[in-house]
């Protein structure tokens, strides 16, 4: 997501090689200005940022460290605006959120992602299908709710979204839900009918907050439409959808500054777990290539079973990691979301992770083959990979549709992965992790030694 801007920042910093070199600072700020404008950062936002960075760097004494410090400080100021960060719960449940946005912005999907985010944090969530404008919206929300296993309120016989919203809120109160997310109708463009309907729903249910879902792929238009929604009905936060597909990424730097409403979450991929809370200083750390260890810790703590993690860690150290453990780890990784977003949170890895960034823990051909292979094993074979002999491999090949050659390759990769994990656990630290990633092949599995 931030690769383009992070690379440009690195290039700008490298322009300053000597202390008190005014010409070098001018070159650095000029390069940074071009990069930010190219990345779709608003021209006024860019101008203000560059001026502030230049002034602060000069007052501290020109050098790479002072330039970086000024850039970090000003970027944080730029992304920080008054209002809440992340998700804030009401003191009297249910916390009611009105989800708004234009049609095609990813509003319904984002409603599901937010519900999933809350569910993984042990909250009881109800989603309400109040988008009666788009024919498939209610059905889409039903499918998403089933996928993430959260409750949904809908009424196929009711044509008034206000009545559905009120009934959903009554159910949420009566059945002690922590959160109610109300998915509302969008339009292809802003019109009076849309705004009037949203205002009427807002007045009827009195939500705790209104979130506006902005499509980051629309660039500057996302900022303009968010501003209009703020003026017409009032919004308390923006969620940027499809940010993983935005190769420029500059809209995230503009939106809080231009709209004066906090950016609360960003969508980082197509899967339900691919939603990240937007906290300015953490995002700035990632922009500067310094990672986001706090964000990674928060994300993993909501998913990982600590007791199970300790058990697996002990097995790895003893070299006893088996296929059942492997399946458990795959399941856990898929809940974390896309690998690309995880890698970006680890300091120093965003530029060196290579093919593993695009690893899909559910849909890659390599993972499907491995799952088919494990599915054809007996319980004893899963527990003890060393039991594999030619006759067992032939039986597994027939059962899984994976050739014996591929089985041998996968078993060798698994053995290498176990060894690498054991080495990493004994060496520890970032160096061991970087070494392990450098040995990854295109499918995300270890390369096989020749």
mmCIF file of N, CA and C in Angstrom, residues 220 236 294 360 367 403 424:
data_model
loop_
_atom_site.group_PDB
_atom_site.id
_atom_site.type_symbol
_atom_site.label_atom_id
_atom_site.label_comp_id
_atom_site.label_asym_id
_atom_site.label_seq_id
_atom_site.Cartn_x
_atom_site.Cartn_y
_atom_site.Cartn_z
ATOM 1 N N UNK A 220 -8.815 12.027 -5.639
ATOM 2 C CA UNK A 220 -9.297 13.291 -5.066
ATOM 3 C C UNK A 220 -10.812 13.313 -4.905
ATOM 4 N N UNK A 236 -18.564 11.139 11.367
ATOM 5 C CA UNK A 236 -17.621 11.108 12.492
ATOM 6 C C UNK A 236 -16.309 10.419 12.142
ATOM 7 N N UNK A 294 3.379 -2.322 17.052
ATOM 8 C CA UNK A 294 2.193 -2.235 17.920
ATOM 9 C C UNK A 294 0.943 -2.732 17.196
ATOM 10 N N UNK A 360 -1.171 -16.235 -0.849
ATOM 11 C CA UNK A 360 -2.586 -16.354 -0.469
ATOM 12 C C UNK A 360 -2.736 -17.669 0.285
ATOM 13 N N UNK A 367 -0.802 -24.242 -1.816
ATOM 14 C CA UNK A 367 -1.486 -24.537 -0.550
ATOM 15 C C UNK A 367 -2.616 -25.551 -0.776
ATOM 16 N N UNK A 403 0.731 -35.884 -7.662
ATOM 17 C CA UNK A 403 1.675 -36.899 -8.135
ATOM 18 C C UNK A 403 2.721 -37.208 -7.070
ATOM 19 N N UNK A 424 15.272 -20.527 13.516
ATOM 20 C CA UNK A 424 14.772 -19.193 13.849
ATOM 21 C C UNK A 424 14.449 -19.093 15.334
#
